[in-house]
Amino acid sequence: MKANSYHPIWYQRNRPYAKFCKQAVITNGFTGSAINEVQDRIVREWNTALDAKRVDKEDITLDIMPEISLAFYYGAFAANGYNLFSFKNTLGEMLANTSAADVPISALKSPFPVYFIQFHKPICWGKLEITGAYVIDEEAFPVLQVCLVIKPMSETAHWLSSPSVTFICHYREIQKNRLVI
């Protein structure tokens, strides 16, 4: 698999503020202050790119709010050691054919508080491909957070024209220890 096939590697190479996001999480933790710093930096980079004419405003397809969330997840991933899991096809197929419906959420133990899982093959959602997920399983939070990432439409376009769509899921434990979204 090519390096850019791994979302965190592509994201760091494609977003001028990626390393800053790591520092914002290291400095502020999982707080609103960290999110505000990330947001301010993205807006500053956005304006700089427009002022320097690195991208035409008509070519911008990035949605700022999901990008702020994704940048925060990436920052948390980077701040917690760049823990990336990638499964070979054989293990990936075994996991894909495993049912977790009866597994209580309390039985799930994450190897790290924050990590990224690269799927062995994309999961198609219409014409989009879900390629992996950032996971935050920090003991201080009452929920398991999963940020699914979609393969960018263009891996080489300017970052303002190359959104990486996300779906964020929060799992919590309720009645009979069942996994509930």
Short mmCIF file of C-alpha atoms in Angstrom, two decimals:
data_model
loop_
_atom_site.label_atom_id
_atom_site.label_comp_id
_atom_site.label_asym_id
_atom_site.label_seq_id
_atom_site.Cartn_x
_atom_site.Cartn_y
_atom_site.Cartn_z
CA MET A 1 0.00 0.00 0.00
CA LYS A 2 1.33 3.46 -0.90
CA ALA A 3 2.00 5.91 1.93
CA ASN A 4 -0.71 8.32 0.73
CA SER A 5 -3.23 5.47 0.96
CA TYR A 6 -3.08 5.85 4.74
CA HIS A 7 -5.34 8.74 5.65
CA PRO A 8 -3.14 10.19 8.44
CA ILE A 9 -0.10 10.29 6.16
CA TRP A 10 -2.07 11.87 3.30
CA TYR A 11 -3.66 14.34 5.72
CA GLN A 12 -0.32 15.46 7.17
CA ARG A 13 1.14 15.94 3.69
CA ASN A 14 -1.96 17.70 2.36
CA ARG A 15 -2.90 20.04 5.23
CA PRO A 16 -0.52 22.88 6.12
CA TYR A 17 -1.93 23.00 9.66
CA ALA A 18 -1.72 19.27 10.49
CA LYS A 19 1.35 19.52 12.72
CA PHE A 20 -0.17 22.53 14.47
CA CYS A 21 -3.22 20.42 15.34
CA LYS A 22 -0.98 17.96 17.16
CA GLN A 23 0.54 20.78 19.20
CA ALA A 24 -2.89 22.26 20.00
CA VAL A 25 -4.01 18.93 21.50
CA ILE A 26 -0.71 18.43 23.37
CA THR A 27 -0.98 21.93 24.86
CA ASN A 28 -4.72 22.03 25.60
CA GLY A 29 -5.84 18.39 25.71
CA PHE A 30 -9.33 17.44 24.57
CA THR A 31 -10.83 20.86 25.25
CA GLY A 32 -12.72 23.63 23.56
CA SER A 33 -9.52 25.69 23.65
CA ALA A 34 -7.80 23.13 21.44
CA ILE A 35 -10.70 23.12 19.00
CA ASN A 36 -10.73 26.94 18.92
CA GLU A 37 -6.99 27.04 18.19
CA VAL A 38 -7.42 24.48 15.40
CA GLN A 39 -10.32 26.46 13.94
CA ASP A 40 -8.37 29.73 14.06
CA ARG A 41 -5.39 28.13 12.31
CA ILE A 42 -7.52 26.58 9.56
CA VAL A 43 -9.26 29.91 8.88
CA ARG A 44 -5.87 31.70 8.79
CA GLU A 45 -4.47 29.11 6.33
CA TRP A 46 -7.67 29.36 4.26
CA ASN A 47 -7.35 33.15 3.99
CA THR A 48 -3.62 32.95 3.25
CA ALA A 49 -4.24 30.49 0.40
CA LEU A 50 -6.88 32.79 -1.10
CA ASP A 51 -4.77 35.95 -0.66
CA ALA A 52 -1.74 34.25 -2.25
CA LYS A 53 -3.98 32.97 -5.07
CA ARG A 54 -2.88 29.36 -4.46
CA VAL A 55 -6.47 28.33 -5.12
CA ASP A 56 -9.36 29.98 -6.93
CA LYS A 57 -12.32 30.63 -4.64
CA GLU A 58 -14.57 28.90 -7.20
CA ASP A 59 -12.59 25.66 -6.71
CA ILE A 60 -13.13 25.49 -2.95
CA THR A 61 -15.19 22.45 -1.96
CA LEU A 62 -14.05 22.11 1.65
CA ASP A 63 -16.70 22.44 4.37
CA ILE A 64 -15.08 24.20 7.33
CA MET A 65 -16.98 22.55 10.20
CA PRO A 66 -16.26 18.90 9.30
CA GLU A 67 -12.67 19.92 8.54
CA ILE A 68 -12.25 21.35 12.04
CA SER A 69 -13.52 18.08 13.54
CA LEU A 70 -11.25 16.01 11.31
CA ALA A 71 -8.26 18.23 12.13
CA PHE A 72 -8.95 17.73 15.84
CA TYR A 73 -9.15 13.94 15.43
CA TYR A 74 -5.91 13.99 13.46
CA GLY A 75 -4.30 16.20 16.12
CA ALA A 76 -5.37 13.78 18.85
CA PHE A 77 -4.00 10.86 16.81
CA ALA A 78 -0.66 12.62 16.31
CA ALA A 79 -0.44 13.85 19.92
CA ASN A 80 -0.94 10.31 21.19
CA GLY A 81 1.85 8.64 19.25
CA TYR A 82 0.72 8.15 15.62
CA ASN A 83 -0.62 4.68 16.39
CA LEU A 84 -1.81 3.27 13.07
CA PHE A 85 -3.20 -0.21 12.48
CA SER A 86 -3.38 -1.71 9.01
CA PHE A 87 -4.65 -5.22 8.46
CA LYS A 88 -3.58 -7.61 5.73
CA ASN A 89 -6.39 -8.93 3.53
CA THR A 90 -6.62 -12.29 5.30
CA LEU A 91 -7.09 -10.81 8.77
CA GLY A 92 -9.29 -8.05 7.36
CA GLU A 93 -11.64 -10.60 5.78
CA MET A 94 -11.78 -12.57 9.02
CA LEU A 95 -12.70 -9.41 10.95
CA ALA A 96 -15.23 -8.37 8.30
CA ASN A 97 -17.01 -11.71 8.74
CA THR A 98 -17.13 -11.47 12.53
CA SER A 99 -20.28 -10.36 14.31
CA ALA A 100 -19.86 -8.14 17.34
CA ALA A 101 -23.57 -7.79 18.00
CA ASP A 102 -23.41 -9.68 21.31
CA VAL A 103 -20.15 -8.20 22.56
CA PRO A 104 -20.69 -5.82 25.47
CA ILE A 105 -18.92 -2.51 24.96
CA SER A 106 -17.23 -2.93 28.35
CA ALA A 107 -15.41 -5.94 26.89
CA LEU A 108 -13.74 -3.82 24.22
CA LYS A 109 -10.29 -2.68 25.26
CA SER A 110 -8.42 -0.26 23.05
CA PRO A 111 -4.65 -0.67 22.81
CA PHE A 112 -4.15 3.13 22.95
CA PRO A 113 -6.33 6.09 23.93
CA VAL A 114 -6.22 7.38 20.32
CA TYR A 115 -5.36 5.49 17.13
CA PHE A 116 -6.20 5.07 13.46
CA ILE A 117 -7.42 1.88 11.80
CA GLN A 118 -6.79 1.56 8.06
CA PHE A 119 -9.35 -0.86 6.62
CA HIS A 120 -7.95 -3.71 4.53
CA LYS A 121 -10.18 -2.57 1.68
CA PRO A 122 -12.52 0.41 1.28
CA ILE A 123 -16.12 0.02 2.32
CA CYS A 124 -18.31 1.53 -0.38
CA TRP A 125 -21.03 3.94 0.62
CA GLY A 126 -22.65 4.87 -2.65
CA LYS A 127 -19.83 6.26 -4.79
CA LEU A 128 -17.73 7.12 -1.74
CA GLU A 129 -15.15 4.83 -0.13
CA ILE A 130 -14.74 4.64 3.65
CA THR A 131 -11.05 3.84 4.11
CA GLY A 132 -10.47 3.92 7.84
CA ALA A 133 -11.31 5.42 11.21
CA TYR A 134 -9.78 7.58 13.90
CA VAL A 135 -10.71 6.19 17.32
CA ILE A 136 -10.66 8.05 20.63
CA ASP A 137 -11.14 5.74 23.60
CA GLU A 138 -9.95 7.98 26.40
CA GLU A 139 -10.92 6.91 29.92
CA ALA A 140 -11.88 10.49 30.80
CA PHE A 141 -14.74 10.36 28.27
CA PRO A 142 -17.92 8.36 28.81
CA VAL A 143 -18.13 7.54 25.08
CA LEU A 144 -16.07 5.73 22.49
CA GLN A 145 -15.58 8.13 19.57
CA VAL A 146 -15.09 6.88 16.02
CA CYS A 147 -14.43 9.20 13.09
CA LEU A 148 -14.85 7.32 9.80
CA VAL A 149 -12.95 8.88 6.90
CA ILE A 150 -13.83 8.89 3.23
CA LYS A 151 -11.18 8.64 0.55
CA PRO A 152 -10.56 12.14 -0.83
CA MET A 153 -12.03 12.86 -4.26
CA SER A 154 -8.59 14.02 -5.35
CA GLU A 155 -5.47 13.11 -3.42
CA THR A 156 -3.37 15.70 -5.28
CA ALA A 157 -5.64 18.76 -5.41
CA HIS A 158 -5.07 21.83 -3.22
CA TRP A 159 -6.37 21.12 0.28
CA LEU A 160 -9.26 23.58 -0.09
CA SER A 161 -10.40 21.59 -3.12
CA SER A 162 -9.73 18.20 -1.57
CA PRO A 163 -12.13 17.52 1.28
CA SER A 164 -11.92 14.30 3.22
CA VAL A 165 -15.49 13.71 4.30
CA THR A 166 -16.04 12.21 7.74
CA PHE A 167 -18.75 10.56 9.79
CA ILE A 168 -18.39 10.84 13.53
CA CYS A 169 -20.03 8.24 15.74
CA HIS A 170 -20.23 8.21 19.52
CA TYR A 171 -20.88 4.94 21.25
CA ARG A 172 -22.08 4.70 24.81
CA GLU A 173 -22.96 1.92 27.15
CA ILE A 174 -26.56 1.57 28.25
CA GLN A 175 -29.01 -1.17 29.18
CA LYS A 176 -27.50 -4.65 29.38
CA ASN A 177 -24.10 -3.40 28.19
CA ARG A 178 -25.20 -3.27 24.53
CA LEU A 179 -23.36 -1.10 22.08
CA VAL A 180 -25.63 1.82 21.25
CA ILE A 181 -25.00 4.68 18.85
#
